[in-house]
N, CA, C and O atoms as a DFTB+ gen file, in Angstrom:
592 C
 N C O
     1  1      -9.846       3.422       5.372
     2  2      -8.413       3.389       5.303
     3  2      -7.866       2.830       6.618
     4  3      -8.324       3.214       7.694
     5  1      -6.887       1.925       6.532
     6  2      -6.327       1.326       7.730
     7  2      -5.367       2.300       8.417
     8  3      -4.822       3.212       7.796
     9  1      -5.182       2.077       9.705
    10  2      -4.309       2.938      10.493
    11  2      -2.851       2.686      10.122
    12  3      -2.440       1.545       9.912
    13  1      -2.092       3.743      10.046
    14  2      -0.670       3.658       9.702
    15  2       0.087       2.992      10.854
    16  3      -0.080       3.382      12.009
    17  1       0.915       1.992      10.549
    18  2       1.693       1.329      11.607
    19  2       2.679       2.306      12.254
    20  3       3.212       3.202      11.599
    21  1       2.902       2.113      13.529
    22  2       3.891       2.917      14.249
    23  2       5.292       2.443      13.879
    24  3       5.472       1.272      13.543
    25  1       6.279       3.319      13.933
    26  2       7.648       2.891      13.631
    27  2       8.174       1.920      14.694
    28  3       7.792       1.986      15.862
    29  1       9.042       1.038      14.269
    30  2       9.655       0.069      15.177
    31  2      10.760       0.725      15.988
    32  3      11.205       1.836      15.699
    33  1      11.184       0.003      17.007
    34  2      12.320       0.430      17.811
    35  2      13.513      -0.476      17.512
    36  3      13.369      -1.518      16.874
    37  1      14.676      -0.070      17.974
    38  2      15.914      -0.798      17.687
    39  2      15.851      -2.272      18.100
    40  3      16.449      -3.124      17.442
    41  1      15.146      -2.571      19.161
    42  2      15.115      -3.957      19.647
    43  2      14.378      -4.913      18.707
    44  3      14.385      -6.122      18.937
    45  1      13.747      -4.396      17.661
    46  2      13.062      -5.246      16.675
    47  2      14.030      -5.823      15.648
    48  3      13.634      -6.666      14.842
    49  1      15.291      -5.389      15.657
    50  2      16.262      -5.776      14.624
    51  2      17.372      -6.641      15.201
    52  3      17.640      -6.605      16.402
    53  1      18.020      -7.425      14.332
    54  2      19.015      -8.424      14.744
    55  2      20.470      -8.010      14.510
    56  3      21.364      -8.453      15.230
    57  1      20.705      -7.177      13.523
    58  2      22.079      -6.751      13.196
    59  2      22.024      -5.267      12.842
    60  3      20.983      -4.752      12.432
    61  1      23.163      -4.586      13.006
    62  2      23.206      -3.144      12.783
    63  2      24.459      -2.749      12.010
    64  3      25.514      -3.374      12.120
    65  1      24.300      -1.679      11.220
    66  2      25.395      -1.087      10.451
    67  2      25.207       0.425      10.554
    68  3      24.110       0.937      10.333
    69  1      26.270       1.127      10.886
    70  2      26.210       2.577      10.996
    71  2      26.814       3.199       9.744
    72  3      27.903       2.825       9.310
    73  1      26.085       4.158       9.173
    74  2      26.511       4.814       7.934
    75  2      26.355       6.322       8.109
    76  3      25.295       6.806       8.505
    77  1      27.417       7.049       7.812
    78  2      27.370       8.513       7.889
    79  2      26.695       9.063       6.635
    80  3      26.948       8.597       5.524
    81  1      25.843      10.052       6.827
    82  2      25.259      10.737       5.669
    83  2      26.330      11.635       5.052
    84  3      27.340      11.960       5.678
    85  1      26.074      12.021       3.811
    86  2      27.002      12.875       3.074
    87  2      26.278      14.155       2.664
    88  3      25.048      14.183       2.607
    89  1      27.017      15.186       2.387
    90  2      26.445      16.459       1.950
    91  2      25.503      16.245       0.769
    92  3      24.421      16.831       0.718
    93  1      25.910      15.416      -0.166
    94  2      25.103      15.201      -1.377
    95  2      23.835      14.394      -1.136
    96  3      23.002      14.280      -2.035
    97  1      23.670      13.829       0.064
    98  2      22.443      13.080       0.369
    99  2      21.234      13.997       0.566
   100  3      20.093      13.558       0.423
   101  1      21.480      15.257       0.892
   102  2      20.383      16.208       1.096
   103  2      19.862      16.701      -0.242
   104  3      20.615      16.848      -1.204
   105  1      18.555      16.955      -0.285
   106  2      17.962      17.518      -1.499
   107  2      17.667      19.001      -1.290
   108  3      18.047      19.574      -0.269
   109  1      17.008      19.604      -2.230
   110  2      16.729      21.037      -2.182
   111  2      15.866      21.422      -0.979
   112  3      15.845      22.589      -0.586
   113  1      15.156      20.459      -0.392
   114  2      14.295      20.730       0.756
   115  2      15.042      20.637       2.087
   116  3      14.458      20.848       3.150
   117  1      16.344      20.318       2.020
   118  2      17.172      20.304       3.217
   119  2      17.132      19.029       4.026
   120  3      17.633      18.992       5.150
   121  1      16.542      17.979       3.472
   122  2      16.571      16.678       4.147
   123  2      17.076      15.616       3.163
   124  3      17.256      15.880       1.975
   125  1      17.297      14.419       3.689
   126  2      17.826      13.329       2.873
   127  2      16.818      12.952       1.796
   128  3      15.648      12.705       2.087
   129  1      17.278      12.911       0.560
   130  2      16.422      12.545      -0.560
   131  2      15.951      11.105      -0.411
   132  3      16.701      10.250       0.059
   133  1      14.715      10.836      -0.809
   134  2      14.142       9.489      -0.628
   135  2      14.942       8.390      -1.329
   136  3      14.914       7.243      -0.883
   137  1      15.638       8.703      -2.392
   138  2      16.431       7.676      -3.082
   139  2      17.578       7.166      -2.216
   140  3      18.023       6.029      -2.379
   141  1      18.057       7.997      -1.302
   142  2      19.164       7.606      -0.423
   143  2      18.721       6.502       0.532
   144  3      19.523       5.640       0.890
   145  1      17.468       6.515       0.944
   146  2      16.964       5.463       1.831
   147  2      17.177       4.084       1.192
   148  3      17.581       3.132       1.859
   149  1      16.899       4.000      -0.100
   150  2      17.048       2.717      -0.799
   151  2      18.519       2.314      -0.923
   152  3      18.845       1.127      -0.886
   153  1      19.390       3.284      -1.068
   154  2      20.829       3.000      -1.086
   155  2      21.267       2.446       0.267
   156  3      22.076       1.520       0.334
   157  1      20.729       3.016       1.339
   158  2      21.052       2.516       2.678
   159  2      20.536       1.092       2.868
   160  3      21.219       0.263       3.469
   161  1      19.341       0.802       2.365
   162  2      18.810      -0.569       2.449
   163  2      19.750      -1.540       1.742
   164  3      20.128      -2.572       2.298
   165  1      20.118      -1.200       0.521
   166  2      20.984      -2.046      -0.301
   167  2      22.335      -2.265       0.378
   168  3      22.830      -3.391       0.428
   169  1      22.928      -1.199       0.897
   170  2      24.224      -1.284       1.580
   171  2      24.122      -2.132       2.836
   172  3      25.032      -2.907       3.134
   173  1      23.032      -1.999       3.574
   174  2      22.846      -2.764       4.804
   175  2      22.728      -4.259       4.520
   176  3      23.416      -5.065       5.147
   177  1      21.870      -4.629       3.588
   178  2      21.655      -6.046       3.270
   179  2      22.925      -6.667       2.692
   180  3      23.414      -7.675       3.202
   181  1      23.453      -6.069       1.636
   182  2      24.624      -6.662       0.981
   183  2      25.875      -6.576       1.837
   184  3      26.729      -7.461       1.774
   185  1      25.997      -5.522       2.638
   186  2      27.121      -5.436       3.572
   187  2      27.091      -6.564       4.583
   188  3      28.126      -7.158       4.884
   189  1      25.896      -6.870       5.119
   190  2      25.769      -7.976       6.069
   191  2      26.128      -9.309       5.399
   192  3      26.840     -10.130       5.976
   193  1      25.632      -9.509       4.186
   194  2      25.944     -10.754       3.459
   195  2      27.445     -10.889       3.218
   196  3      28.015     -11.955       3.452
   197  1      28.084      -9.830       2.758
   198  2      29.528      -9.863       2.472
   199  2      30.323     -10.050       3.757
   200  3      31.229     -10.882       3.807
   201  1      29.994      -9.282       4.800
   202  2      30.711      -9.382       6.083
   203  2      30.658     -10.782       6.662
   204  3      31.583     -11.208       7.355
   205  1      29.584     -11.497       6.384
   206  2      29.417     -12.848       6.926
   207  2      29.839     -13.942       5.945
   208  3      29.559     -15.120       6.168
   209  1      30.511     -13.553       4.860
   210  2      31.011     -14.529       3.890
   211  2      29.918     -15.244       3.124
   212  3      30.107     -16.378       2.686
   213  1      28.766     -14.590       2.956
   214  2      27.609     -15.226       2.320
   215  2      27.376     -14.750       0.893
   216  3      26.508     -15.276       0.195
   217  1      28.146     -13.760       0.456
   218  2      27.993     -13.220      -0.891
   219  2      29.363     -12.910      -1.471
   220  3      30.137     -12.144      -0.896
   221  1      29.648     -13.508      -2.605
   222  2      30.861     -13.211      -3.372
   223  2      30.401     -12.387      -4.565
   224  3      29.916     -12.938      -5.553
   225  1      30.552     -11.058      -4.475
   226  2      29.980     -10.189      -5.507
   227  2      30.658     -10.342      -6.852
   228  3      30.057     -10.036      -7.882
   229  1      31.897     -10.808      -6.866
   230  2      32.619     -10.921      -8.126
   231  2      32.529     -12.272      -8.806
   232  3      32.575     -12.350     -10.034
   233  1      32.402     -13.339      -8.026
   234  2      32.492     -14.650      -8.658
   235  2      31.592     -15.727      -8.119
   236  3      31.699     -16.880      -8.537
   237  1      30.700     -15.390      -7.197
   238  2      29.810     -16.402      -6.638
   239  2      28.859     -16.957      -7.685
   240  3      28.475     -16.249      -8.616
   241  1      28.483     -18.207      -7.540
   242  2      27.571     -18.850      -8.491
   243  2      26.134     -18.379      -8.302
   244  3      25.315     -18.483      -9.215
   245  1      25.827     -17.852      -7.093
   246  2      24.463     -17.426      -6.765
   247  2      24.485     -15.936      -6.440
   248  3      25.396     -15.451      -5.769
   249  1      23.477     -15.218      -6.920
   250  2      23.319     -13.806      -6.577
   251  2      21.866     -13.547      -6.204
   252  3      20.968     -14.289      -6.601
   253  1      21.649     -12.494      -5.444
   254  2      20.292     -12.105      -5.075
   255  2      19.841     -10.930      -5.923
   256  3      20.495      -9.887      -5.944
   257  1      18.735     -11.093      -6.619
   258  2      18.163     -10.005      -7.410
   259  2      16.993      -9.399      -6.648
   260  3      16.157     -10.125      -6.110
   261  1      16.932      -8.084      -6.601
   262  2      15.829      -7.402      -5.923
   263  2      14.600      -7.463      -6.822
   264  3      14.642      -7.051      -7.981
   265  1      13.504      -7.984      -6.269
   266  2      12.266      -8.087      -7.037
   267  2      11.153      -7.218      -6.465
   268  3      10.130      -6.999      -7.113
   269  1      11.359      -6.723      -5.242
   270  2      10.356      -5.854      -4.629
   271  2      11.021      -5.070      -3.509
   272  3      11.887      -5.588      -2.805
   273  1      10.610      -3.824      -3.352
   274  2      11.128      -2.987      -2.276
   275  2      10.102      -1.922      -1.928
   276  3       9.231      -1.595      -2.734
   277  1      10.213      -1.391      -0.731
   278  2       9.300      -0.334      -0.311
   279  2       9.830       0.365       0.920
   280  3      10.742      -0.128       1.584
   281  1       9.244       1.536       1.226
   282  2       9.697       2.321       2.372
   283  2       8.546       3.129       2.952
   284  3       7.701       3.642       2.219
   285  1       8.522       3.237       4.283
   286  2       7.621       4.126       5.015
   287  2       8.483       5.151       5.738
   288  3       9.475       4.801       6.378
   289  1       8.103       6.403       5.633
   290  2       8.865       7.495       6.229
   291  2       8.133       8.030       7.456
   292  3       6.926       8.267       7.415
   293  1       8.871       8.216       8.545
   294  2       8.280       8.698       9.791
   295  2       8.867      10.027      10.254
   296  3       8.161      10.827      10.868
   297  1      10.144      10.276       9.972
   298  2      10.817      11.505      10.407
   299  2      11.941      11.819       9.430
   300  3      12.469      10.930       8.763
   301  1      12.295      13.087       9.355
   302  2      13.368      13.506       8.446
   303  2      14.742      13.101       8.969
   304  3      14.975      13.004      10.174
   305  1      15.638      12.870       8.018
   306  2      17.049      12.651       8.285
   307  2      17.808      13.478       7.257
   308  3      17.242      13.887       6.243
   309  1      19.075      13.720       7.514
   310  2      19.872      14.453       6.543
   311  2      21.276      14.684       7.049
   312  3      21.606      14.375       8.194
   313  1      22.086      15.227       6.182
   314  2      23.462      15.529       6.543
   315  2      23.468      16.591       7.625
   316  3      22.761      17.588       7.480
   317  1      24.212      16.437       8.687
   318  2      25.297      15.497       8.959
   319  2      24.911      14.336       9.885
   320  3      25.727      13.914      10.705
   321  1      23.687      13.815       9.769
   322  2      23.251      12.722      10.646
   323  2      24.078      11.457      10.445
   324  3      24.623      11.201       9.371
   325  1      24.149      10.681      11.517
   326  2      24.720       9.346      11.489
   327  2      23.535       8.391      11.547
   328  3      22.727       8.464      12.473
   329  1      23.423       7.494      10.567
   330  2      22.277       6.588      10.466
   331  2      22.691       5.185      10.910
   332  3      23.664       4.622      10.407
   333  1      21.945       4.638      11.850
   334  2      22.124       3.239      12.226
   335  2      21.035       2.456      11.514
   336  3      19.846       2.733      11.667
   337  1      21.460       1.480      10.740
   338  2      20.542       0.666       9.936
   339  2      20.358      -0.680      10.634
   340  3      21.310      -1.446      10.778
   341  1      19.132      -0.961      11.066
   342  2      18.821      -2.242      11.675
   343  2      18.337      -3.210      10.612
   344  3      17.641      -2.813       9.678
   345  1      18.701      -4.484      10.749
   346  2      18.365      -5.509       9.754
   347  2      17.756      -6.729      10.427
   348  3      18.205      -7.168      11.486
   349  1      16.721      -7.269       9.785
   350  2      16.139      -8.538      10.215
   351  2      15.549      -9.235       9.000
   352  3      15.349      -8.612       7.957
   353  1      15.274     -10.514       9.131
   354  2      14.616     -11.293       8.084
   355  2      13.168     -11.480       8.507
   356  3      12.888     -11.953       9.608
   357  1      12.247     -11.102       7.618
   358  2      10.823     -11.220       7.916
   359  2      10.210     -12.491       7.351
   360  3       9.285     -13.052       7.937
   361  1      10.727     -12.949       6.203
   362  2      10.182     -14.152       5.575
   363  2      11.279     -14.834       4.782
   364  3      12.032     -14.191       4.050
   365  1      11.356     -16.135       4.938
   366  2      12.368     -16.934       4.259
   367  2      11.675     -18.018       3.446
   368  3      11.000     -18.886       4.001
   369  1      11.845     -17.964       2.133
   370  2      11.241     -18.946       1.248
   371  2      12.269     -19.922       0.708
   372  3      13.375     -20.026       1.239
   373  1      11.907     -20.636      -0.347
   374  2      12.811     -21.609      -0.962
   375  2      13.974     -20.927      -1.667
   376  3      15.127     -21.327      -1.509
   377  1      13.663     -19.887      -2.449
   378  2      14.712     -19.168      -3.172
   379  2      14.666     -17.663      -2.907
   380  3      15.390     -16.895      -3.541
   381  1      13.824     -17.249      -1.978
   382  2      13.682     -15.812      -1.729
   383  2      13.735     -15.500      -0.240
   384  3      13.515     -16.361       0.612
   385  1      14.036     -14.240       0.039
   386  2      14.062     -13.748       1.417
   387  2      13.576     -12.303       1.426
   388  3      13.922     -11.504       0.556
   389  1      12.767     -11.993       2.433
   390  2      12.327     -10.607       2.636
   391  2      13.096     -10.060       3.831
   392  3      12.924     -10.509       4.964
   393  1      13.951      -9.075       3.547
   394  2      14.686      -8.365       4.579
   395  2      13.876      -7.139       4.979
   396  3      13.212      -6.529       4.140
   397  1      13.928      -6.779       6.250
   398  2      13.332      -5.527       6.701
   399  2      14.426      -4.708       7.364
   400  3      15.255      -5.229       8.110
   401  1      14.407      -3.412       7.073
   402  2      15.461      -2.517       7.512
   403  2      14.838      -1.314       8.190
   404  3      13.902      -0.714       7.662
   405  1      15.352      -0.960       9.356
   406  2      14.952       0.254      10.047
   407  2      16.103       1.237      10.023
   408  3      17.251       0.863      10.259
   409  1      15.799       2.493       9.737
   410  2      16.822       3.542       9.709
   411  2      16.617       4.449      10.916
   412  3      15.556       5.052      11.081
   413  1      17.646       4.539      11.757
   414  2      17.577       5.285      13.004
   415  2      18.523       6.476      12.933
   416  3      19.718       6.318      12.686
   417  1      17.979       7.662      13.152
   418  2      18.746       8.910      13.084
   419  2      19.519       9.125      14.378
   420  3      18.934       9.173      15.461
   421  1      20.830       9.253      14.259
   422  2      21.702       9.507      15.405
   423  2      21.418       8.503      16.521
   424  3      21.519       7.298      16.291
   425  1      21.067       8.961      17.718
   426  2      20.841       8.044      18.840
   427  2      19.380       7.683      19.058
   428  3      19.031       7.118      20.094
   429  1      18.524       8.001      18.096
   430  2      17.086       7.745      18.258
   431  2      16.808       6.255      18.463
   432  3      17.463       5.400      17.866
   433  1      15.837       5.965      19.306
   434  2      15.437       4.582      19.577
   435  2      14.336       4.121      18.616
   436  3      14.134       2.922      18.421
   437  1      13.628       5.086      18.020
   438  2      12.528       4.799      17.106
   439  2      12.962       5.093      15.675
   440  3      13.645       6.085      15.422
   441  1      12.567       4.237      14.742
   442  2      12.981       4.372      13.338
   443  2      12.423       5.646      12.707
   444  3      11.260       5.997      12.906
   445  1      13.271       6.327      11.947
   446  2      12.848       7.475      11.145
   447  2      12.247       6.996       9.827
   448  3      11.430       7.689       9.219
   449  1      12.653       5.814       9.393
   450  2      12.111       5.189       8.177
   451  2      12.270       3.681       8.311
   452  3      13.186       3.196       8.975
   453  1      11.366       2.949       7.673
   454  2      11.450       1.490       7.641
   455  2      11.140       1.011       6.237
   456  3      10.238       1.518       5.569
   457  1      11.902       0.033       5.809
   458  2      11.678      -0.482       4.477
   459  2      11.859      -1.978       4.407
   460  3      12.205      -2.638       5.386
   461  1      11.614      -2.493       3.218
   462  2      11.831      -3.919       2.976
   463  2      12.476      -4.086       1.615
   464  3      12.464      -3.190       0.772
   465  1      13.037      -5.263       1.439
   466  2      13.869      -5.554       0.286
   467  2      13.721      -7.055       0.051
   468  3      14.117      -7.837       0.915
   469  1      13.176      -7.483      -1.064
   470  2      13.016      -8.916      -1.349
   471  2      14.066      -9.334      -2.378
   472  3      14.127      -8.796      -3.484
   473  1      14.879     -10.294      -1.991
   474  2      15.856     -10.900      -2.892
   475  2      15.319     -12.252      -3.361
   476  3      14.825     -13.036      -2.551
   477  1      15.412     -12.524      -4.647
   478  2      15.247     -13.877      -5.166
   479  2      16.640     -14.314      -5.581
   480  3      17.302     -13.649      -6.377
   481  1      17.073     -15.434      -5.036
   482  2      18.405     -15.945      -5.360
   483  2      18.346     -16.722      -6.659
   484  3      17.505     -17.598      -6.856
   485  1      19.276     -16.367      -7.544
   486  2      19.316     -16.958      -8.880
   487  2      20.735     -17.403      -9.205
   488  3      21.707     -16.946      -8.603
   489  1      20.823     -18.301     -10.168
   490  2      22.107     -18.688     -10.732
   491  2      22.672     -17.476     -11.480
   492  3      21.969     -16.861     -12.283
   493  1      23.919     -17.137     -11.224
   494  2      24.525     -15.949     -11.826
   495  2      24.462     -15.977     -13.352
   496  3      24.212     -14.947     -13.978
   497  1      24.686     -17.143     -13.955
   498  2      24.741     -17.231     -15.423
   499  2      23.358     -17.322     -16.066
   500  3      23.069     -16.608     -17.026
   501  1      22.503     -18.202     -15.536
   502  2      21.201     -18.440     -16.185
   503  2      20.119     -17.467     -15.716
   504  3      19.108     -17.284     -16.394
   505  1      20.335     -16.845     -14.557
   506  2      19.361     -15.944     -13.924
   507  2      18.060     -16.659     -13.552
   508  3      17.016     -16.024     -13.402
   509  1      18.131     -17.970     -13.408
   510  2      16.975     -18.768     -12.976
   511  2      17.035     -18.942     -11.461
   512  3      18.120     -19.107     -10.905
   513  1      15.873     -18.907     -10.778
   514  2      15.856     -19.087      -9.326
   515  2      16.549     -20.376      -8.911
   516  3      16.457     -21.406      -9.578
   517  1      17.247     -20.280      -7.785
   518  2      17.946     -21.432      -7.229
   519  2      17.663     -21.481      -5.727
   520  3      17.626     -20.440      -5.072
   521  1      17.466     -22.668      -5.183
   522  2      17.186     -22.759      -3.742
   523  2      18.329     -22.155      -2.916
   524  3      19.501     -22.261      -3.276
   525  1      17.958     -21.525      -1.812
   526  2      18.941     -20.981      -0.880
   527  2      19.682     -22.155      -0.255
   528  3      19.061     -23.081       0.266
   529  1      21.018     -22.116      -0.307
   530  2      21.809     -23.237       0.235
   531  2      21.769     -23.231       1.769
   532  3      21.370     -22.247       2.391
   533  1      22.191     -24.352       2.359
   534  2      22.078     -24.531       3.807
   535  2      22.856     -23.483       4.595
   536  3      22.371     -23.006       5.621
   537  1      24.039     -23.119       4.145
   538  2      24.861     -22.142       4.865
   539  2      24.157     -20.785       4.942
   540  3      24.081     -20.180       6.012
   541  1      23.648     -20.316       3.816
   542  2      22.926     -19.052       3.792
   543  2      21.624     -19.168       4.573
   544  3      21.278     -18.262       5.330
   545  1      20.896     -20.267       4.402
   546  2      19.615     -20.460       5.107
   547  2      19.832     -20.430       6.622
   548  3      19.039     -19.824       7.342
   549  1      20.881     -21.067       7.110
   550  2      21.146     -21.068       8.550
   551  2      21.405     -19.657       9.058
   552  3      20.905     -19.283      10.119
   553  1      22.177     -18.869       8.322
   554  2      22.458     -17.487       8.720
   555  2      21.195     -16.643       8.690
   556  3      20.964     -15.833       9.588
   557  1      20.378     -16.828       7.664
   558  2      19.136     -16.058       7.557
   559  2      18.144     -16.431       8.650
   560  3      17.404     -15.576       9.136
   561  1      18.127     -17.702       9.037
   562  2      17.229     -18.161      10.097
   563  2      17.557     -17.465      11.405
   564  3      16.653     -17.101      12.157
   565  1      18.841     -17.277      11.686
   566  2      19.264     -16.559      12.889
   567  2      18.771     -15.122      12.871
   568  3      18.495     -14.542      13.920
   569  1      18.660     -14.549      11.678
   570  2      18.250     -13.147      11.511
   571  2      16.731     -12.956      11.514
   572  3      16.247     -11.825      11.486
   573  1      15.974     -14.067      11.548
   574  2      14.531     -13.942      11.516
   575  2      14.006     -13.252      12.769
   576  3      14.488     -13.489      13.877
   577  1      13.020     -12.403      12.574
   578  2      12.381     -11.690      13.674
   579  2      11.544     -12.669      14.479
   580  3      11.025     -13.643      13.933
   581  1      11.412     -12.418      15.757
   582  2      10.567     -13.248      16.610
   583  2       9.148     -13.233      16.061
   584  3       8.598     -12.173      15.763
   585  1       8.568     -14.406      15.931
   586  2       7.202     -14.510      15.445
   587  2       7.064     -14.429      13.946
   588  3       5.946     -14.430      13.431
   589  1       8.180     -14.357      13.222
   590  2       8.107     -14.262      11.756
   591  2       7.711     -15.577      11.139
   592  3       7.601     -15.677       9.917
């Protein structure tokens, strides 16, 4: 069995979004339910796209469909924690992008959880893959991690 990777630190990420946990995010075990991590990933990626004018959720001709996702857990989080979500691009293809997200509890420098999210960009109507346009590609290139 291979050794488990160590969690990343904040300096591994290019953009950040802070999200407050909610009472309902905790499960019966008193920590944040694992499904909430995926909600944070989704909010981080799509929030960055919307904030940068790269995604029109209501009428854009292109949308990103999630085709793969995953998460590694390193430490517990839960209400009333404040989560800082770090975002970077790990791989940029013709019509797809792999985003990586680190979740940092309160002021922690090391991620409590890390995940990834693969979008394939498709035509909104036909749902067929479409190449990433130059404007989006340029923004994603800036978000690429060093050495990616």
